[in-house]
Coordinates of N, CA and C in Angstrom, one line a residue:
X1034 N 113.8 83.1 88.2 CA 113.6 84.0 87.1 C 113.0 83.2 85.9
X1035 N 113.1 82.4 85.8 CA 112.9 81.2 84.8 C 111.6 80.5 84.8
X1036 N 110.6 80.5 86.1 CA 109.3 80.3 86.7 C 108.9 81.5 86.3
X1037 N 109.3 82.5 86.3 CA 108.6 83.8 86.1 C 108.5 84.2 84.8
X1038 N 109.2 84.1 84.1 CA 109.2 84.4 82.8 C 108.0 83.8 82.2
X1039 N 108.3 82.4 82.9 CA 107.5 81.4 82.1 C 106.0 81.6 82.4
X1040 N 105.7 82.0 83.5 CA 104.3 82.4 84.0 C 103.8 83.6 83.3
X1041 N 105.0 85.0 83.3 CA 104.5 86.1 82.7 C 104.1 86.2 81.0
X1042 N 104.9 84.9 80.6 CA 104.5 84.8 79.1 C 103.2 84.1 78.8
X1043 N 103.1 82.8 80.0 CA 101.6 82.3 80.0 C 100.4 83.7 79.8
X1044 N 100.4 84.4 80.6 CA 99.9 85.3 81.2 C 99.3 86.3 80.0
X1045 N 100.4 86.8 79.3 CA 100.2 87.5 77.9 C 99.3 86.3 76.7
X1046 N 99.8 85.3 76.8 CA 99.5 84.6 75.7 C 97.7 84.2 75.9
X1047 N 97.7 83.7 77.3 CA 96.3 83.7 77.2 C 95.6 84.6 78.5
X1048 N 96.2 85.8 78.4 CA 95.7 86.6 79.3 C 94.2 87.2 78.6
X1049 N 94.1 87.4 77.1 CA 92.8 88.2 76.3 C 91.8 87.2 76.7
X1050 N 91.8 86.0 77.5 CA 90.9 85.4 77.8 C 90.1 86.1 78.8
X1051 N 91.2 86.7 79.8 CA 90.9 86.9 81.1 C 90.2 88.6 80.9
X1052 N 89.1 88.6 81.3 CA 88.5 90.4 81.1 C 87.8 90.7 82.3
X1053 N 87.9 91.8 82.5 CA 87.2 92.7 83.7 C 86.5 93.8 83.3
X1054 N 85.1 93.2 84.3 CA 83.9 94.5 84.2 C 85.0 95.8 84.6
X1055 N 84.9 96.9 83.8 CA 85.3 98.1 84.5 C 84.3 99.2 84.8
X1056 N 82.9 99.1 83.9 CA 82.3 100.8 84.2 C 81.1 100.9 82.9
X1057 N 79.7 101.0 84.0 CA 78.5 100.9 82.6 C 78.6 102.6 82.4
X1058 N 78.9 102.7 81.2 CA 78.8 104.3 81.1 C 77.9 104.9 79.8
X1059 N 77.1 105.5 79.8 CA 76.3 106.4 78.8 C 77.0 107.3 78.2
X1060 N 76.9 106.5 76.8 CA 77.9 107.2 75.9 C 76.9 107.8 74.7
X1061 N 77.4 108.9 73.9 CA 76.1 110.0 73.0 C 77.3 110.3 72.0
X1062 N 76.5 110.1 70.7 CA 77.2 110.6 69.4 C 76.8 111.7 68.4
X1063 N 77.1 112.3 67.9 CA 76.5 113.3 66.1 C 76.6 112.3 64.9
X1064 N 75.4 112.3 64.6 CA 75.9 111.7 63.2 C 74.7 112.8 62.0
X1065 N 75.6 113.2 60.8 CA 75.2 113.8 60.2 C 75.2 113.7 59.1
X1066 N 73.9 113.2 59.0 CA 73.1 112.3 57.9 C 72.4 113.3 56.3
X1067 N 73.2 113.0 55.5 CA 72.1 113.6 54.2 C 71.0 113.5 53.4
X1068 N 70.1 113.7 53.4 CA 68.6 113.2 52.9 C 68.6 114.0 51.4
X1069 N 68.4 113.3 50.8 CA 68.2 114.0 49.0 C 66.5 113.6 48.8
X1070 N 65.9 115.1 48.5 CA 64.7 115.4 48.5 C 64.8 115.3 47.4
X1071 N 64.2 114.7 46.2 CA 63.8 115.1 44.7 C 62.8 114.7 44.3
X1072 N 62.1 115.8 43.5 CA 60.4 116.0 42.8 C 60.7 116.5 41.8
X1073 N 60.4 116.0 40.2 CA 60.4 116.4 38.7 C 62.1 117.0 38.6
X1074 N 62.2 118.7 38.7 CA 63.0 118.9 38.3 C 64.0 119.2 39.8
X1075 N 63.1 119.3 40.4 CA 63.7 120.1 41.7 C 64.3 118.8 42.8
X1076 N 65.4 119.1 42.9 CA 66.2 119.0 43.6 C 67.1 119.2 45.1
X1077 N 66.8 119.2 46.5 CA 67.4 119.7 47.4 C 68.0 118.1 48.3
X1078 N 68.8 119.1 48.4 CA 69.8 118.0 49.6 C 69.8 118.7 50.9
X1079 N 69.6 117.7 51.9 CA 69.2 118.2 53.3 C 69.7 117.7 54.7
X1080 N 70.3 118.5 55.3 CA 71.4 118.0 56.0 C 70.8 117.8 57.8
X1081 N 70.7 116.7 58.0 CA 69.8 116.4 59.1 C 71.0 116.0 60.4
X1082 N 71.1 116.5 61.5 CA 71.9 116.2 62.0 C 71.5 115.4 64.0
X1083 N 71.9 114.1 63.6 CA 71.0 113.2 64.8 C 71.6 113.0 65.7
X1084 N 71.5 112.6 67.2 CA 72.1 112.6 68.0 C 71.7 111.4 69.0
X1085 N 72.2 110.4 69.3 CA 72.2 109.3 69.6 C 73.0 108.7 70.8
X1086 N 72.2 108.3 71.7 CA 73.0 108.1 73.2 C 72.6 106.3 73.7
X1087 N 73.2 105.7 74.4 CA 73.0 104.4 74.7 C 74.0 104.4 75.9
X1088 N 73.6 103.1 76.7 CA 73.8 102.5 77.8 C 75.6 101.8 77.6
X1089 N 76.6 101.9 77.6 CA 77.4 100.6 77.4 C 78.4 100.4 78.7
X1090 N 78.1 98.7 78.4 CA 79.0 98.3 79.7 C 81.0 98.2 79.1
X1091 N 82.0 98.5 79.5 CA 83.2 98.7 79.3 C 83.4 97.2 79.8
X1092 N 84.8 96.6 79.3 CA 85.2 95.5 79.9 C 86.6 95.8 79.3
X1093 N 87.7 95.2 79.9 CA 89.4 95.3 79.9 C 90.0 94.2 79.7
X1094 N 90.7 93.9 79.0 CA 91.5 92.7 78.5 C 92.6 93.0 79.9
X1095 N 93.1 91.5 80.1 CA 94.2 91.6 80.8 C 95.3 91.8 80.1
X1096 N 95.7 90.8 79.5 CA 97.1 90.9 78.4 C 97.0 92.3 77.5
X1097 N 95.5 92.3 77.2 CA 95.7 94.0 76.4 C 95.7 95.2 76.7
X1098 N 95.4 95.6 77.8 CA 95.2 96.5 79.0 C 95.9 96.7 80.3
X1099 N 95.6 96.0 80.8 CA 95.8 96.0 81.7 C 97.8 95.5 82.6
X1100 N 98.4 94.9 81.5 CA 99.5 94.7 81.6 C 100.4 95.5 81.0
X1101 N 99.9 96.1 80.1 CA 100.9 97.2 79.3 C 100.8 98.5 79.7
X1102 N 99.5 99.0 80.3 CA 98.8 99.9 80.7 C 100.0 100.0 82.5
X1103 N 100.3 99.1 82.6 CA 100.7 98.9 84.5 C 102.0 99.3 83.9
X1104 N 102.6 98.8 82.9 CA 104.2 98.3 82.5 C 104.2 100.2 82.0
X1105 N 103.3 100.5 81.6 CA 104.1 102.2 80.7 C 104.3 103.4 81.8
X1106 N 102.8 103.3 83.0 CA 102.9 103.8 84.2 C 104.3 103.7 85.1
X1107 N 104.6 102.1 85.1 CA 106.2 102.0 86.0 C 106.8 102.5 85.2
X1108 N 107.3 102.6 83.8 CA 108.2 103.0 83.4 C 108.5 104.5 83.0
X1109 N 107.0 105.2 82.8 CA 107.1 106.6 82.9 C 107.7 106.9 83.8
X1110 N 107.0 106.8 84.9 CA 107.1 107.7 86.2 C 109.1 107.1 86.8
X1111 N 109.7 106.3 86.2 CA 110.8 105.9 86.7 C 111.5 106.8 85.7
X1112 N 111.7 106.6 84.5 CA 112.2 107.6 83.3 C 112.0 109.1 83.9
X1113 N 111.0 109.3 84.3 CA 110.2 111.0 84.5 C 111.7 111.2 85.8
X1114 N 111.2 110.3 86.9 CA 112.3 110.4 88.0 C 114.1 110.5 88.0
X1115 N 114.4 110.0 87.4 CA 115.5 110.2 86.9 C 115.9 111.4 86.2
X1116 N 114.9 111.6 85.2 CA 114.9 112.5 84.4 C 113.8 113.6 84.2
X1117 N 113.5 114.4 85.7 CA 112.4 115.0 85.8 C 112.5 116.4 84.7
X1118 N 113.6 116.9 84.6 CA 113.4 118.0 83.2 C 112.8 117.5 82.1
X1119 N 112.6 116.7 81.5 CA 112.1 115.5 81.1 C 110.6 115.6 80.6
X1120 N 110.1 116.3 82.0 CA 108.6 115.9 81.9 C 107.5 116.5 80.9
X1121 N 108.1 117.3 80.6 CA 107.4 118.8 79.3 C 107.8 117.3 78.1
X1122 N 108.4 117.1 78.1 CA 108.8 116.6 76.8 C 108.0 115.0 76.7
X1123 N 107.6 114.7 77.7 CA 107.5 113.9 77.6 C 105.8 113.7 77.6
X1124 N 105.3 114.6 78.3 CA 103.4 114.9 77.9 C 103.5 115.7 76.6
X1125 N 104.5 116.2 76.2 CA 103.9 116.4 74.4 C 104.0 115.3 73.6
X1126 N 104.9 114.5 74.1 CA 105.3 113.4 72.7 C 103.7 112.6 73.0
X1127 N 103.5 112.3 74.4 CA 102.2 111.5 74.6 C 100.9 112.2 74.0
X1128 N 101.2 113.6 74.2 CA 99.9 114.3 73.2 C 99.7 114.3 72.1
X1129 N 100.8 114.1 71.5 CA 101.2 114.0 69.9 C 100.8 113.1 69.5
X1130 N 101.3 112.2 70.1 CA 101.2 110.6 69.6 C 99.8 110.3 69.9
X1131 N 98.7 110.4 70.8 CA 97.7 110.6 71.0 C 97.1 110.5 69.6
X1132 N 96.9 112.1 69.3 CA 96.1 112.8 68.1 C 96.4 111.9 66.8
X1133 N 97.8 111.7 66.7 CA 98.2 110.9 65.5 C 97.5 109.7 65.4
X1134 N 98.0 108.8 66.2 CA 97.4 107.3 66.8 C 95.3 107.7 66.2
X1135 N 95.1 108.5 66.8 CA 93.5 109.1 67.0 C 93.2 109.2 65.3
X1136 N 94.1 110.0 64.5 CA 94.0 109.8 63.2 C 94.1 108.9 62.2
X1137 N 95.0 108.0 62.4 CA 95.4 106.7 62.1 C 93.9 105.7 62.4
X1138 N 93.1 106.1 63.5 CA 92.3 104.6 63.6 C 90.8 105.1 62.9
X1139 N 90.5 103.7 62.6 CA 88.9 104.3 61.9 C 88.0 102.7 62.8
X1140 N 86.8 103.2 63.0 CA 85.8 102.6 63.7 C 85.1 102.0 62.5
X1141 N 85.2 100.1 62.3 CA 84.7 99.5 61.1 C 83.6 98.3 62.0
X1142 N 82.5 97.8 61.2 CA 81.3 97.5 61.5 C 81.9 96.1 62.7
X1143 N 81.4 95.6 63.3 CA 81.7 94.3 63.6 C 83.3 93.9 64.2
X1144 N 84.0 94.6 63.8 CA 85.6 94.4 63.9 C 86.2 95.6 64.8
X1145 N 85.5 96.5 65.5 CA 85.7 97.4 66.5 C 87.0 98.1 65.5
X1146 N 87.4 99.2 66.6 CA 88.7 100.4 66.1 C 90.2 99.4 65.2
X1147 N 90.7 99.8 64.1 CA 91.4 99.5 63.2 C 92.4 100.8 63.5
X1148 N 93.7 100.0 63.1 CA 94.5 101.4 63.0 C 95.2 100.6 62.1
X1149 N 96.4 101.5 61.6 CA 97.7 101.5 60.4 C 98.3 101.1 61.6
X1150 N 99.1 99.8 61.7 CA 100.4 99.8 62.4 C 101.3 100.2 62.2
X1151 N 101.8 100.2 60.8 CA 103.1 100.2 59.9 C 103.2 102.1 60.3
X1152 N 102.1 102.3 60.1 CA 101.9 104.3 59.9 C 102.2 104.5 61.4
X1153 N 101.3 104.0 62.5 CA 101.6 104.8 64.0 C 103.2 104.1 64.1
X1154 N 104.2 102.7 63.8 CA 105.1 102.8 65.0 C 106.2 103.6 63.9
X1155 N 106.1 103.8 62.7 CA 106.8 105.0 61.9 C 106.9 106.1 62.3
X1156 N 105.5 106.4 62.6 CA 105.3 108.0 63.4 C 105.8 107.8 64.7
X1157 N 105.9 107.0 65.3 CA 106.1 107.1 66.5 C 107.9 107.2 66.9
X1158 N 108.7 106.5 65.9 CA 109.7 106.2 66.0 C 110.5 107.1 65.8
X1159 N 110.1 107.7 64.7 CA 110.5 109.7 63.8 C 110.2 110.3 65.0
X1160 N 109.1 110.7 66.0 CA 108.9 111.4 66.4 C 110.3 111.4 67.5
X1161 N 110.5 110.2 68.3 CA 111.5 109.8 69.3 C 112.6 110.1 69.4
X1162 N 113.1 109.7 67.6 CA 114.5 109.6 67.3 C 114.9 110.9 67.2
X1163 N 114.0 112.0 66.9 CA 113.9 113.5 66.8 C 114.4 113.5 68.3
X1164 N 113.9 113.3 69.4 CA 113.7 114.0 70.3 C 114.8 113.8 71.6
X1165 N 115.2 112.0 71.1 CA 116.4 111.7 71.3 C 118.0 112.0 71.2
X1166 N 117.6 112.5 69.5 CA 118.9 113.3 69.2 C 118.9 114.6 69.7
X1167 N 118.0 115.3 69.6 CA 117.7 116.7 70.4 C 118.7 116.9 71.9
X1168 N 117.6 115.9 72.4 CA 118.5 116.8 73.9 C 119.2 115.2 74.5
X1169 N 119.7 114.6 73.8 CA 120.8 113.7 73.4 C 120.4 112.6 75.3
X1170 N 119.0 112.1 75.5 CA 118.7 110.8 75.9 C 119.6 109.7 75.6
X1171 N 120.0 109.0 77.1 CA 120.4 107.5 76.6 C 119.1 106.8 76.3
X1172 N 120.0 105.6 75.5 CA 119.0 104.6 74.6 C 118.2 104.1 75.6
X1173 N 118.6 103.7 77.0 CA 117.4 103.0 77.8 C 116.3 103.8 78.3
X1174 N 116.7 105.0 78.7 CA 115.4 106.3 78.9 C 114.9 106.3 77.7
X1175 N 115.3 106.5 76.7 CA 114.2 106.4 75.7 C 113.5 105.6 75.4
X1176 N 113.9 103.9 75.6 CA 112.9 103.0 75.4 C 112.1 103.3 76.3
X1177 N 112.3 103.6 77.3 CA 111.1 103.9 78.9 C 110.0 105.0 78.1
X1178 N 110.8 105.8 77.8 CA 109.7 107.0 77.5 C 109.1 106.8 75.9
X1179 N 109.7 105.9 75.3 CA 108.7 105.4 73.9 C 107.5 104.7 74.7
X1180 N 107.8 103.8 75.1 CA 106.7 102.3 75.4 C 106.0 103.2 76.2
X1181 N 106.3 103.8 77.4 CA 104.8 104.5 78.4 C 104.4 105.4 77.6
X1182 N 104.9 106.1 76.5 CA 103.8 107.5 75.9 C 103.5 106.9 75.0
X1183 N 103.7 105.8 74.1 CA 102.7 105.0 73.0 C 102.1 104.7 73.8
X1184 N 102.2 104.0 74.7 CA 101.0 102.9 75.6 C 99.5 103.6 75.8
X1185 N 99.9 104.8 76.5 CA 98.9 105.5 77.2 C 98.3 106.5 76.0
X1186 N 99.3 106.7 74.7 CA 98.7 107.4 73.5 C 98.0 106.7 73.1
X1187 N 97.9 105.2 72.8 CA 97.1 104.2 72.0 C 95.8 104.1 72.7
X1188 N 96.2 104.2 73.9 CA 94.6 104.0 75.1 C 93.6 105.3 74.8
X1189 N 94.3 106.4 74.8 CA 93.7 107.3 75.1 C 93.2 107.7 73.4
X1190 N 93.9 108.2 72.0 CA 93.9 108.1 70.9 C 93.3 107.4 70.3
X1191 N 93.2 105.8 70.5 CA 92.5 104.8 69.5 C 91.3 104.4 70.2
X1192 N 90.9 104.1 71.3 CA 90.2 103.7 72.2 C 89.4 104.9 72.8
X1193 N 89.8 105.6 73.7 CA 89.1 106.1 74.5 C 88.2 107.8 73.3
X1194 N 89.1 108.1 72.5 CA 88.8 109.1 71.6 C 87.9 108.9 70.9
X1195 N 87.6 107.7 70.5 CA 86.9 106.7 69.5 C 85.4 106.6 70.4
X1196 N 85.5 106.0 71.7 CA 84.5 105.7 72.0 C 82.9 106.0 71.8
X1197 N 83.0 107.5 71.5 CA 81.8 107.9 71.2 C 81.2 107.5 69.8
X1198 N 81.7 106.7 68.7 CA 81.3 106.5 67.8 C 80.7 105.1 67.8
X1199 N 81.2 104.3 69.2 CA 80.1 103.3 69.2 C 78.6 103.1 69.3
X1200 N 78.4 104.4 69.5 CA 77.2 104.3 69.9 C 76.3 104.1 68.2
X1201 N 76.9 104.1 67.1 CA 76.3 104.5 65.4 C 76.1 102.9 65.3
X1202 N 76.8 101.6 66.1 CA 76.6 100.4 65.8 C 75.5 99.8 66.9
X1203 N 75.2 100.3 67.7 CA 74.1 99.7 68.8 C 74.9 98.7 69.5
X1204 N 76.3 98.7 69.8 CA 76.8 98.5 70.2 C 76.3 97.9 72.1
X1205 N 76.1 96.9 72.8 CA 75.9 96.8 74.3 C 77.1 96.5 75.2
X1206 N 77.9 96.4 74.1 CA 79.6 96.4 75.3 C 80.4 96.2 74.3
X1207 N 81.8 96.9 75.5 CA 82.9 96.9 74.3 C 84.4 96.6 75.2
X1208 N 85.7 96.2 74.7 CA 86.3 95.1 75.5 C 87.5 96.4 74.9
X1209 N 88.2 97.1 75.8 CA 89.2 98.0 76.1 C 91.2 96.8 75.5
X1210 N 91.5 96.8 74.8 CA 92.2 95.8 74.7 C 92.0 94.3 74.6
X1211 N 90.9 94.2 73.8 CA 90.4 93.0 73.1 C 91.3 91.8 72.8
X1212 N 91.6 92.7 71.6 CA 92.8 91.8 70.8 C 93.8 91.4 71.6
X1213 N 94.4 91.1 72.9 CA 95.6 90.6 73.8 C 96.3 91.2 73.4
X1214 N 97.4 90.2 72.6 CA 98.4 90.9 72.7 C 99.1 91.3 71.1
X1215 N 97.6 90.9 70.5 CA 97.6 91.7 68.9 C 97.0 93.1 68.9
X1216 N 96.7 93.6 69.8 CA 96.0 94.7 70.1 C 97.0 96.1 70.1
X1217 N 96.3 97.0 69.7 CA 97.6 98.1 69.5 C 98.2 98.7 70.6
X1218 N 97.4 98.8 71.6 CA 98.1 99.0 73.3 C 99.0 97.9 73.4
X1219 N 99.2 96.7 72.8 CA 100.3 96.0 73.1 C 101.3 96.4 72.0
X1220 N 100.9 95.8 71.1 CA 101.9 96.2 69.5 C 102.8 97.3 69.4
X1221 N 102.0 98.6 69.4 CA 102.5 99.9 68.9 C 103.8 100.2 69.9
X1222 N 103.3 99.7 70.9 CA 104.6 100.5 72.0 C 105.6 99.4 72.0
X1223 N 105.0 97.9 71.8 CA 106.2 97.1 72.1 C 106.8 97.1 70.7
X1224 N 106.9 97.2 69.4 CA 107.2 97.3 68.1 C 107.7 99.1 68.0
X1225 N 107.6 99.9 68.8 CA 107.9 100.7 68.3 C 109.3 101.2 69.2
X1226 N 109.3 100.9 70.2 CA 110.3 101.0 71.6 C 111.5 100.1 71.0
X1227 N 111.1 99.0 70.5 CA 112.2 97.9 70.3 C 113.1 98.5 69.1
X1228 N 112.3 98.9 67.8 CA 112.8 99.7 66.5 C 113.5 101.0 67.0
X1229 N 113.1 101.7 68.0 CA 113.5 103.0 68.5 C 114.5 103.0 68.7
X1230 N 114.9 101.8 70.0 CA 116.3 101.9 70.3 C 117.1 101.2 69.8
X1231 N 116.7 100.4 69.1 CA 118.1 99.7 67.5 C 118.2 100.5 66.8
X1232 N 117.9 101.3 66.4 CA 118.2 102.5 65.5 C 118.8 103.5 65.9
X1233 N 118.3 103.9 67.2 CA 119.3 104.9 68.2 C 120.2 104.6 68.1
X1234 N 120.8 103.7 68.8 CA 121.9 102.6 69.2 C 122.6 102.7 67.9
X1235 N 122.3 102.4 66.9 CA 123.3 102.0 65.8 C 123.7 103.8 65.3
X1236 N 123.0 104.8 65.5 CA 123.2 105.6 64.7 C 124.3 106.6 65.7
X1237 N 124.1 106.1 66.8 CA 125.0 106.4 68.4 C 126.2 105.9 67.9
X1238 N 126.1 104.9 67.5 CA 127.5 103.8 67.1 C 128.0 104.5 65.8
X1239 N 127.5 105.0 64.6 CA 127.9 105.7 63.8 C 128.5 106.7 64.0
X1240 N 128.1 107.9 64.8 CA 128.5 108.7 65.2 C 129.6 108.4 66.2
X1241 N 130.4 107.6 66.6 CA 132.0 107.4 67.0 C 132.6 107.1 66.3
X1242 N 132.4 106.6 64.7 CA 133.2 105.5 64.1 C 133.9 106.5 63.5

């Protein structure tokens, strides 16, 4: 166990080294541009709306992708099994968190998709603890079902939602979990799962005392 750890932390730490071709795909954007016409007194503003398509090759971080991405899959579908009534509840919180995550990120020149961390693992945590106390989940199902529906919300919300606005930077490739294991597919679920169930946990413990 102690060989393993030690490999699986190698692994993370300099796994953003390690990337894989995944998929050249043609991606097409709106961008809606304002032109201000002015002569003497006259004045018009003119709303031009352009549409912009390119070639890009996809590539996947190991540590930022592809290991958290593997880790939210086993843990859903194990959480879901156990607890298959479950499953409604558990593709809304991932849809939720989605759109939120999706709002939270803004696409900046040079530095690829930006999100609020502080803002998604807040949102993410309210959303859980709500849903934990609801239909009264133990604290280890819930960490299962935090970490796989952030995981796959951050993929799909910050990244994959996003993608069409690469095309406004001329963009010729873009790295799916770049940042390792500073990356929000890693961060948001492992920062947010961890706060989830300390707080569960303690407020579980309050409620006996």
């Amino acid at each position: 166990m102690t060989y393993l750890s030690t490999i699986l932390t190698l692994l993370l730490c300099y796994g953003d080294r390690i990337r894989f071709f995944l998929v050249s795909k043609s991606v097409s954007g709106d961008l809606l541009k304002v032109i201000d016409l002015s002569h003497d007194n006259l004045r018009v503003l003119q709303k031009i709306k352009l549409k912009t398509t390119q070639k890009l090759r996809i590539y996947v971080s190991l540590s930022g992708l592809v290991f958290p991405v593997l880790l939210a899959l086993i843990l859903g579908i194990y959480a879901v099994y156990r607890l298959p009534e479950h499953l409604t509840t558990y593709l809304l919180m991932l849809s939720f968190l989605a759109i939120t995550y999706n709002r939270f990120s803004i696409m900046v020149f040079e530095k690829g998709i930006l999100i609020s961390l502080a803002s998604s693992v807040a949102a993410t945590v309210m959303l859980v603890l709500a849903v934990g106390t609801h239909y009264l989940i133990d604290s280890n199902t819930l960490f299962m079902l935090t970490y796989s529906a952030s995981t796959l919300a951050a993929l799909v919300g910050v990244d994959l939602l996003n993608l069409r606005y690469v095309t406004f930077f001329k963009t010729k490739s873009i790295i799916v979990g770049g940042y390792g294991i500073k990356d929000a597919i890693f961060l948001i679920p492992a920062l947010s799962s961890i706060t989830a169930k300390t707080v569960y946990n303690f407020f579980t413990l309050l409620s006996y005392t």
